[in-house]
PDB file of C-alpha atoms in Angstrom:
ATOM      1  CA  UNK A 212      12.272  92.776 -31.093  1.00  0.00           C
ATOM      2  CA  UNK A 213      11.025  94.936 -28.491  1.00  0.00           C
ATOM      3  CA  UNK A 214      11.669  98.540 -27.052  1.00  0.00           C
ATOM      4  CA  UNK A 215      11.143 100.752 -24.210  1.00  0.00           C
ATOM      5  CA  UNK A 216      10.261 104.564 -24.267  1.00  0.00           C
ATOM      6  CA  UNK A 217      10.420 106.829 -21.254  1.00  0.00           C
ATOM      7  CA  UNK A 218       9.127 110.085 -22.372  1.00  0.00           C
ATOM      8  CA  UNK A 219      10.825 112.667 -19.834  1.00  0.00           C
ATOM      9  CA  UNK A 220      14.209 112.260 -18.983  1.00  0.00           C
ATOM     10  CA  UNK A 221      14.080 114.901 -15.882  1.00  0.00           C
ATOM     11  CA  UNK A 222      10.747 115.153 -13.672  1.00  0.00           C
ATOM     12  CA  UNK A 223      11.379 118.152 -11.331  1.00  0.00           C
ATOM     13  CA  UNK A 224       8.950 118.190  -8.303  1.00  0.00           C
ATOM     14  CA  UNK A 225       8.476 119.352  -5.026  1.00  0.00           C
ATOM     15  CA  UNK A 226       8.080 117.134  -1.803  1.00  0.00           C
ATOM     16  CA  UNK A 227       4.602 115.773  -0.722  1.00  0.00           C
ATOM     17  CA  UNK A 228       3.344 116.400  -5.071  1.00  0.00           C
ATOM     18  CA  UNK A 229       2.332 113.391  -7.304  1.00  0.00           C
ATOM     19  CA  UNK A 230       4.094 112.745  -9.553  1.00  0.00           C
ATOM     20  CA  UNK A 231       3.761 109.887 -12.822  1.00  0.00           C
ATOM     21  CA  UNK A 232       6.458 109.128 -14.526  1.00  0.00           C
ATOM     22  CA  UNK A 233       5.436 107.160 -18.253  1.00  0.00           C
ATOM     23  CA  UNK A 234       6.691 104.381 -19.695  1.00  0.00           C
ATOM     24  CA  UNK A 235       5.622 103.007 -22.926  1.00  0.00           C
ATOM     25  CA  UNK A 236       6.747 100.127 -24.629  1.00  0.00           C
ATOM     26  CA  UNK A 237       6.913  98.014 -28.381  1.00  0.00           C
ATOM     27  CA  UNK A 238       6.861  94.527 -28.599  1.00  0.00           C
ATOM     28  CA  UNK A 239       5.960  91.906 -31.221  1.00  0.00           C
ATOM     29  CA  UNK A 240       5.381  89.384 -28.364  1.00  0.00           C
ATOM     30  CA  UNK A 241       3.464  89.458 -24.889  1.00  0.00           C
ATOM     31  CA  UNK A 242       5.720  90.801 -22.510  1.00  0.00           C
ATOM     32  CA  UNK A 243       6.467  90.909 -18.250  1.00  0.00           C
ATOM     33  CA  UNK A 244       6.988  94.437 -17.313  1.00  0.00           C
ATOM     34  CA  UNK A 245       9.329  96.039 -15.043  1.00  0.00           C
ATOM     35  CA  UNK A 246      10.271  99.099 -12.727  1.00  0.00           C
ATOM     36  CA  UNK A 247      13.187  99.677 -11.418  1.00  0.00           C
ATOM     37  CA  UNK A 248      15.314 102.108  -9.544  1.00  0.00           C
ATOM     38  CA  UNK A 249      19.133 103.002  -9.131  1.00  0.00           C
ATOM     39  CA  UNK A 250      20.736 105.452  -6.730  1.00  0.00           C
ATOM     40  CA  UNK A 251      24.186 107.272  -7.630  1.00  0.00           C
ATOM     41  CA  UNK A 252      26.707 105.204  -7.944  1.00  0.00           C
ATOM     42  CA  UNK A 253      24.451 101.941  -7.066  1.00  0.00           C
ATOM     43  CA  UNK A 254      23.006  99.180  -8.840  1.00  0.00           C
ATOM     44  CA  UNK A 255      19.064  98.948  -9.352  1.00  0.00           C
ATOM     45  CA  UNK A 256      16.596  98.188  -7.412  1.00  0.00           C
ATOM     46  CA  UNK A 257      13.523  96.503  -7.849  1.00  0.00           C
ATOM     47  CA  UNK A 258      10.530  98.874  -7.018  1.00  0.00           C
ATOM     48  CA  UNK A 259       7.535  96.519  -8.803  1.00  0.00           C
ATOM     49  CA  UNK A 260       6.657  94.044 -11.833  1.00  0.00           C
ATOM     50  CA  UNK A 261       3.550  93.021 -13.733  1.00  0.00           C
ATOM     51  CA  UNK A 262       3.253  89.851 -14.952  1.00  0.00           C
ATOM     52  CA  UNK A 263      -0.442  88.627 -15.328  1.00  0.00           C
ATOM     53  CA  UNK A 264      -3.992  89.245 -13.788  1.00  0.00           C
ATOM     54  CA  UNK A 265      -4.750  92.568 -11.820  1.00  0.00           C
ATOM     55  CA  UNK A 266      -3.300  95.533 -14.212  1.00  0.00           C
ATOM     56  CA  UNK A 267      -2.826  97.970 -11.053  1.00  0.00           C
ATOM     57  CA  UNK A 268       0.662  96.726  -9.318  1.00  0.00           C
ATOM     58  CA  UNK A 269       2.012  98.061  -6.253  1.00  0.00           C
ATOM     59  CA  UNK A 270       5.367  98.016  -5.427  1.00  0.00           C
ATOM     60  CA  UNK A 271       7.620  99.372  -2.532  1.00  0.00           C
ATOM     61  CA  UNK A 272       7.922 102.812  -1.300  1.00  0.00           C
ATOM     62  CA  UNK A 273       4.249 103.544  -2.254  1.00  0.00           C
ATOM     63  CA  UNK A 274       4.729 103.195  -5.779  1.00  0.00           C
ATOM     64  CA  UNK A 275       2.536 101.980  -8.011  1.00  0.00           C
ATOM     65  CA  UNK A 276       1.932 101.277 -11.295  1.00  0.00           C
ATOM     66  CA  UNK A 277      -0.939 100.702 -14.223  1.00  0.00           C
ATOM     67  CA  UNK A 278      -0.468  98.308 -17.227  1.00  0.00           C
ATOM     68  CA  UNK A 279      -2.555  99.100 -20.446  1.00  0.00           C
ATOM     69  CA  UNK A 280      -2.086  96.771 -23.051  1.00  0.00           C
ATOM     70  CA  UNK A 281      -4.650  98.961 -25.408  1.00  0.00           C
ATOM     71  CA  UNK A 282      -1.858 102.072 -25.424  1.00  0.00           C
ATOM     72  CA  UNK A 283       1.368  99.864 -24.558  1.00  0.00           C
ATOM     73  CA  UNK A 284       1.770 101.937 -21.333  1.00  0.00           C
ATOM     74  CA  UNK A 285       2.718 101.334 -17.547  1.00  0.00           C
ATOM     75  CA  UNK A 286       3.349 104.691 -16.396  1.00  0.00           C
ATOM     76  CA  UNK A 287       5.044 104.698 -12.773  1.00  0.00           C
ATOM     77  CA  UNK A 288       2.615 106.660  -9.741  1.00  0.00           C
ATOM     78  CA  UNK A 289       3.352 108.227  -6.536  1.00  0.00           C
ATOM     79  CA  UNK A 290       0.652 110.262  -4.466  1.00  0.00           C
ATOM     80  CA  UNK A 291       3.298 111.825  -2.449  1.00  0.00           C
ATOM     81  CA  UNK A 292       6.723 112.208  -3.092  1.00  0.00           C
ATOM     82  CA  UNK A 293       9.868 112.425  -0.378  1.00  0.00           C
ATOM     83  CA  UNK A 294      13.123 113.883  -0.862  1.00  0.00           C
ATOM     84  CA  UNK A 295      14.577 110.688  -0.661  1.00  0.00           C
ATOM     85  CA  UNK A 296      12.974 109.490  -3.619  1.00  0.00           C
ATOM     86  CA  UNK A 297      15.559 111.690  -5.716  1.00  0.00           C
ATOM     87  CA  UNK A 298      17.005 108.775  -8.255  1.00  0.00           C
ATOM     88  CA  UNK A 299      16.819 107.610 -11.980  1.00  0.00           C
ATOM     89  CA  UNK A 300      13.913 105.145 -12.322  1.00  0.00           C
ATOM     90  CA  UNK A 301      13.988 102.673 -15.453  1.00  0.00           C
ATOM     91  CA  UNK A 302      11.015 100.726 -17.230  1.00  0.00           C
ATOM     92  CA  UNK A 303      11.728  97.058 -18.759  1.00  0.00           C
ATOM     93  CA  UNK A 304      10.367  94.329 -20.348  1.00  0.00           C
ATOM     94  CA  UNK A 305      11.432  90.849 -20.972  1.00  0.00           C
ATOM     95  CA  UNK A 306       9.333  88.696 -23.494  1.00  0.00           C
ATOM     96  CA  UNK A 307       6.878  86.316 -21.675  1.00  0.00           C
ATOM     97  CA  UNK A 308       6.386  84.132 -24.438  1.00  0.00           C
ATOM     98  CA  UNK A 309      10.271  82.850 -25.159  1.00  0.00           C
ATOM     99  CA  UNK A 310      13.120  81.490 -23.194  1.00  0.00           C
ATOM    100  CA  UNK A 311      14.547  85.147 -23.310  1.00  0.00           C
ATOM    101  CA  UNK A 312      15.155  86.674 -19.463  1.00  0.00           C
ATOM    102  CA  UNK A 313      17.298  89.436 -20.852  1.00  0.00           C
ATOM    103  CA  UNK A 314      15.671  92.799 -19.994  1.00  0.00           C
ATOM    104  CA  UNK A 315      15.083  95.499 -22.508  1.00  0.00           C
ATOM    105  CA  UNK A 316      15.521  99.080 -20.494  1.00  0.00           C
ATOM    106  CA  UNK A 317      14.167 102.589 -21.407  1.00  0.00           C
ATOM    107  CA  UNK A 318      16.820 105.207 -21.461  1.00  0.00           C
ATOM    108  CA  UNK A 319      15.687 106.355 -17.604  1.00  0.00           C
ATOM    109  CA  UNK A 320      13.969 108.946 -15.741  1.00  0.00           C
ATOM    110  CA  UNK A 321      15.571 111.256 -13.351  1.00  0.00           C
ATOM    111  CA  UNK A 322      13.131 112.105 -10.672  1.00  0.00           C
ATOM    112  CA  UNK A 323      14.376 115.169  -8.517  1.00  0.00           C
ATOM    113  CA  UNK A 324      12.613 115.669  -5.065  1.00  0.00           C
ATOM    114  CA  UNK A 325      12.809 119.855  -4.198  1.00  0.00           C
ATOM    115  CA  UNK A 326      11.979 120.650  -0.429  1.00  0.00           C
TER     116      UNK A 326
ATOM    117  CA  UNK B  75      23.541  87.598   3.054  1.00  0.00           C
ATOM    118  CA  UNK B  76      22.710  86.605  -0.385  1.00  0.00           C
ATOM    119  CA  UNK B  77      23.575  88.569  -3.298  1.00  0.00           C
ATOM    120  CA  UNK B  78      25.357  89.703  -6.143  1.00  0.00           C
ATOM    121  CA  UNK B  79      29.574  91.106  -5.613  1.00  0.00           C
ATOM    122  CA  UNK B  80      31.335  93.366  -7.977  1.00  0.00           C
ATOM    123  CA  UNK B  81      34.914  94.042  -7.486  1.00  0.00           C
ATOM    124  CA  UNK B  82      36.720  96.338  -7.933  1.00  0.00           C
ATOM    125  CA  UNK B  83      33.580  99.363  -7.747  1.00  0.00           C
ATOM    126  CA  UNK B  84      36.071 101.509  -9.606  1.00  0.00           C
ATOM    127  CA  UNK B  85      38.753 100.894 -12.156  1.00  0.00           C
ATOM    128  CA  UNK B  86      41.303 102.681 -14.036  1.00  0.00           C
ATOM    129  CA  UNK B  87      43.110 101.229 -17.121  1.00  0.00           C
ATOM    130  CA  UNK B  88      45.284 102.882 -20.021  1.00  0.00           C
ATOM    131  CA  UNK B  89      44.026 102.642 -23.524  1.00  0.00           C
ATOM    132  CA  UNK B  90      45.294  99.117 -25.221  1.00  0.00           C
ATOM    133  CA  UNK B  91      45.208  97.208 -21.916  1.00  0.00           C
ATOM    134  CA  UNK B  92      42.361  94.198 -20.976  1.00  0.00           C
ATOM    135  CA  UNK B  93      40.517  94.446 -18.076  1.00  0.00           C
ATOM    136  CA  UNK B  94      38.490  91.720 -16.011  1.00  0.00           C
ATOM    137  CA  UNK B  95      35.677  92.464 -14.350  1.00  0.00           C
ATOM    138  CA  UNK B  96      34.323  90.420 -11.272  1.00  0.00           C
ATOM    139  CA  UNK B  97      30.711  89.006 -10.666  1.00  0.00           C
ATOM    140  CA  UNK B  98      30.065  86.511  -8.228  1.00  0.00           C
ATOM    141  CA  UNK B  99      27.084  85.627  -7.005  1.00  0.00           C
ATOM    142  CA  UNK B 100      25.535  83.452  -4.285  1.00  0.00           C
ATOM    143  CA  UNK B 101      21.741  83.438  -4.908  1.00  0.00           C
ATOM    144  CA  UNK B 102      21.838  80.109  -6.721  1.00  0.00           C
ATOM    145  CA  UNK B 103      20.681  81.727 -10.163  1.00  0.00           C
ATOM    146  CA  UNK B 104      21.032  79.376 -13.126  1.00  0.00           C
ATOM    147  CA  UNK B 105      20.765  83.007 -14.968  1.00  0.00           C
ATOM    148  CA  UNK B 106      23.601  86.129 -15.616  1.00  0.00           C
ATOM    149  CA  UNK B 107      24.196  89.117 -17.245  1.00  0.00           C
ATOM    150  CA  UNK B 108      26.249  92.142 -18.164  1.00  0.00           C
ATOM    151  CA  UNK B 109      25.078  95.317 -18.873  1.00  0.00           C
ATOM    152  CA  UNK B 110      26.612  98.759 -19.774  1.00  0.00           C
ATOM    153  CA  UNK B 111      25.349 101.598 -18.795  1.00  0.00           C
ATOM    154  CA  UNK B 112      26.300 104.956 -20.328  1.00  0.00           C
ATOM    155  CA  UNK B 113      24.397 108.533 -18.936  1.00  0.00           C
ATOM    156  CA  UNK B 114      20.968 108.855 -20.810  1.00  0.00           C
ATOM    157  CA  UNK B 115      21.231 105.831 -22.524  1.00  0.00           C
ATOM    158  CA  UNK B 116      19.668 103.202 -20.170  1.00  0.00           C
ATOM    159  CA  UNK B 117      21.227  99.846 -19.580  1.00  0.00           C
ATOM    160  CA  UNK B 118      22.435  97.962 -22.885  1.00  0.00           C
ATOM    161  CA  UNK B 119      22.609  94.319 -22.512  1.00  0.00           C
ATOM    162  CA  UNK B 120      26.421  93.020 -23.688  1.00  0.00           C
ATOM    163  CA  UNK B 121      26.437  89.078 -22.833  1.00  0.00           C
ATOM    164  CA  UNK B 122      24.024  86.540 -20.856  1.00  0.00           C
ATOM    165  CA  UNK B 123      24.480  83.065 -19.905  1.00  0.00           C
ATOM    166  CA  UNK B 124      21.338  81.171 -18.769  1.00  0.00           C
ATOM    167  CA  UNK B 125      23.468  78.112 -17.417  1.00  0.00           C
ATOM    168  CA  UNK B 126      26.828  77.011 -16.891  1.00  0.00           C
ATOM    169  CA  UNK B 127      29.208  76.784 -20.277  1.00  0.00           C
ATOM    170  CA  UNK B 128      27.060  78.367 -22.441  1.00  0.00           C
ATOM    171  CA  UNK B 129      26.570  82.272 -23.348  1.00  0.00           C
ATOM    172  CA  UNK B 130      24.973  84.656 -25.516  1.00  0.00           C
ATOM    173  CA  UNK B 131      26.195  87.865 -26.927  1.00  0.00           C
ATOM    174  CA  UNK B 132      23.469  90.838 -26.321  1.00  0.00           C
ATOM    175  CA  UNK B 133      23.192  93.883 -27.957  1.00  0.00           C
ATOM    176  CA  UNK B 134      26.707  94.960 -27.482  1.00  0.00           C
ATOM    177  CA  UNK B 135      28.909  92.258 -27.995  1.00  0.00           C
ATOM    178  CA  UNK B 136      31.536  93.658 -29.986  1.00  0.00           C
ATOM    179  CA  UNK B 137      35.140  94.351 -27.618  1.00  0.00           C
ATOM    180  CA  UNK B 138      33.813  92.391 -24.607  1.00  0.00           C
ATOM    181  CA  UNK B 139      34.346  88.357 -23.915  1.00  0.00           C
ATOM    182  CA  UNK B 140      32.722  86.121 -20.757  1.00  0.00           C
ATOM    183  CA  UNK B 141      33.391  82.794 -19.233  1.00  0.00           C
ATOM    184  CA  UNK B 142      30.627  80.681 -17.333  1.00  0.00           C
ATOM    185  CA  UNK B 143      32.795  78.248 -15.833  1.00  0.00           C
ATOM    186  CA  UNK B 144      30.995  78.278 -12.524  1.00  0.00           C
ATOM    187  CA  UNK B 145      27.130  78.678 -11.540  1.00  0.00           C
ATOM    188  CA  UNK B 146      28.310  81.515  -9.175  1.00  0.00           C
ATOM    189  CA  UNK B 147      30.895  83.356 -11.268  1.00  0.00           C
ATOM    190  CA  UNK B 148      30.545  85.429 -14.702  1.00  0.00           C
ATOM    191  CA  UNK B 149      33.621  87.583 -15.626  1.00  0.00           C
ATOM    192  CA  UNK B 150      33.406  90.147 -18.223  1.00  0.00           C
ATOM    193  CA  UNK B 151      36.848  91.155 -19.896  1.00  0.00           C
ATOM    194  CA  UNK B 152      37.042  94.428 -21.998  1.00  0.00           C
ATOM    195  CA  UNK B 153      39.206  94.104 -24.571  1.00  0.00           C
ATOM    196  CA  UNK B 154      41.373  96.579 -26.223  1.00  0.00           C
ATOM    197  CA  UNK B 155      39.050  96.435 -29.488  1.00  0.00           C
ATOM    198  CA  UNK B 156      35.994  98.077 -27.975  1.00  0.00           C
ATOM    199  CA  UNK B 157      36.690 101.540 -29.071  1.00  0.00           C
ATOM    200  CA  UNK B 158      34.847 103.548 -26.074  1.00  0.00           C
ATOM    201  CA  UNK B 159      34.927 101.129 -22.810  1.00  0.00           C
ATOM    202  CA  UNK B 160      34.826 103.997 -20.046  1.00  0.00           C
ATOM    203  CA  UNK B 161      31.244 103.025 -18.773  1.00  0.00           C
ATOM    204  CA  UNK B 162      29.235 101.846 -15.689  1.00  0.00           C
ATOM    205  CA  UNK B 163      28.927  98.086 -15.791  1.00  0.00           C
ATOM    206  CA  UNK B 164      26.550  95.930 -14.067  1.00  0.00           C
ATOM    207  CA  UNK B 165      26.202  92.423 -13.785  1.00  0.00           C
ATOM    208  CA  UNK B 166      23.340  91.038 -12.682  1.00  0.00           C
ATOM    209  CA  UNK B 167      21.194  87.147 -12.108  1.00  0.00           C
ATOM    210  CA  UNK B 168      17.961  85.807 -12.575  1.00  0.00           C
ATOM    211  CA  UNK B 169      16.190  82.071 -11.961  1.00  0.00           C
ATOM    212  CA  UNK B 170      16.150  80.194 -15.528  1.00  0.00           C
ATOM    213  CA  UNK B 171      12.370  79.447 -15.228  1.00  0.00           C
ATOM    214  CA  UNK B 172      10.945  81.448 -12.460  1.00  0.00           C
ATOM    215  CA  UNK B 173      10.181  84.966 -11.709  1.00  0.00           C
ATOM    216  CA  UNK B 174       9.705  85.872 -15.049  1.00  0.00           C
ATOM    217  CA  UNK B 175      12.573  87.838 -16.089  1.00  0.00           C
ATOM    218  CA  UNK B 176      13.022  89.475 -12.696  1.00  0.00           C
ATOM    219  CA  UNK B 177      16.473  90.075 -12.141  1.00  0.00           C
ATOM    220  CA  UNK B 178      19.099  91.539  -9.285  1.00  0.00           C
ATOM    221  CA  UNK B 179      21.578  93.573  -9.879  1.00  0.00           C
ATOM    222  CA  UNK B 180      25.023  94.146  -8.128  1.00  0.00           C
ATOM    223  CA  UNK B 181      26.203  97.221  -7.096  1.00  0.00           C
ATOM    224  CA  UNK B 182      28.347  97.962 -10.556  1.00  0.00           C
ATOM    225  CA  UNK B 183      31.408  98.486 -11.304  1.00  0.00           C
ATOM    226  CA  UNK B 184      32.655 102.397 -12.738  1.00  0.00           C
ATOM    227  CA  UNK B 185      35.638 101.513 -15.776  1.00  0.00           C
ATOM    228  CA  UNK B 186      37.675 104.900 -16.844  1.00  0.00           C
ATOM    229  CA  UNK B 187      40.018 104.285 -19.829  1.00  0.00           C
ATOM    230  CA  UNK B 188      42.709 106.979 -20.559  1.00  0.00           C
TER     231      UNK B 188
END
């Protein structure tokens, strides 16, 4: 069985800030890990994925993100935020070791961009 | 374009009724899902089918039901015994083998039960 944390549910911040949103996660098996994002009223998006080698991923719209398998993280980075990036932003993880492709989601972060 | 359709993107039923929710998809994907997704909760995983004929309940089985009868097409029906159905639901498709678990999602669809 596995399971996904996101610590903050809100993350306030103002245009052009970092910010990091966390994501850790529980698993009895090696896992792929995920990052995704939905707009209101939209389905999700896929903003980046680790699956093996380099643990620093990059994804689209200048995020990126670092897997570390010592503390179970992969927190979610942005040097500079836009207003447009307003939007709830979910971690997952499927099992890499199994035929299992069903994802496992956190309960979401909702990032809001202030001018 | 290739992707994943939901129909109707919102849906209004009275308490007691079955409803039938559309997924189609044309990306080839051996791979689908349903999810539900309520506020603060995430995305709970309710049925998957990783090929045609065959499915798997999720985490949330109870009140829903699928058919695979086609590579392309994965209805969900809510039925009358799952006691709180007003939810987002998305559906959503993956390769069997590849891509590691990656999946696409369709644009939802928003059930309100009264």
């Amino acid at each position: 069985a596995q399971s996904v944390t996101q610590l903050d549910s809100q993350v306030p911040v103002f245009e052009e800030a970092p910010v990091e949103l966390r994501c850790n996660y529980s698993s009895s098996v090696s896992v792929y890990l995920f990052w995704y994002v939905q707009y209101p009223n939209q389905g999700l998006q896929l903003l980046l994925k680790y699956l093996s080698g380099s643990t620093l991923v990059k994804g689209i719209n200048g995020f990126e993100a670092e897997f570390n398998k010592s503390q179970t993280s992969f927190h979610l980075r942005k040097p500079s935020v836009h207003i447009s990036d307003t939007a709830e932003y979910f971690c997952a993880v499927s099992e890499s070791d199994t035929g299992r492709r069903a994802l496992t989601f956190g309960s979401g972060t909702r990032l809001q961009v202030q001018p | 374009d290739g992707g994943i359709t939901q129909s109707p993107k919102y849906l209004f039923r009275k308490e007691g009724q079955n409803v039938t929710l559309s997924c189609e998809q044309n990306l080839n994907h051996d791979a689908m899902y349903w999810y539900r997704q309520d506020p603060g909760q995430g995305l709970r995983l309710i049925y998957y089918s990783q090929i045609v004929n065959d499915f798997q309940k999720g985490d949330i089985a109870e009140g829903y039901s699928v058919s695979r009868e086609k590579k392309e097409s994965f209805p969900l029906t809510v039925t009358s015994a799952q006691k709180n159905p007003t939810a987002f639901y998305l559906c959503a498709s993956s390769t069997r083998t590849g891509e590691k678990g990656e999946q696409y999602f369709g644009p939802g669809t928003r059930l309100t039960v009264t």
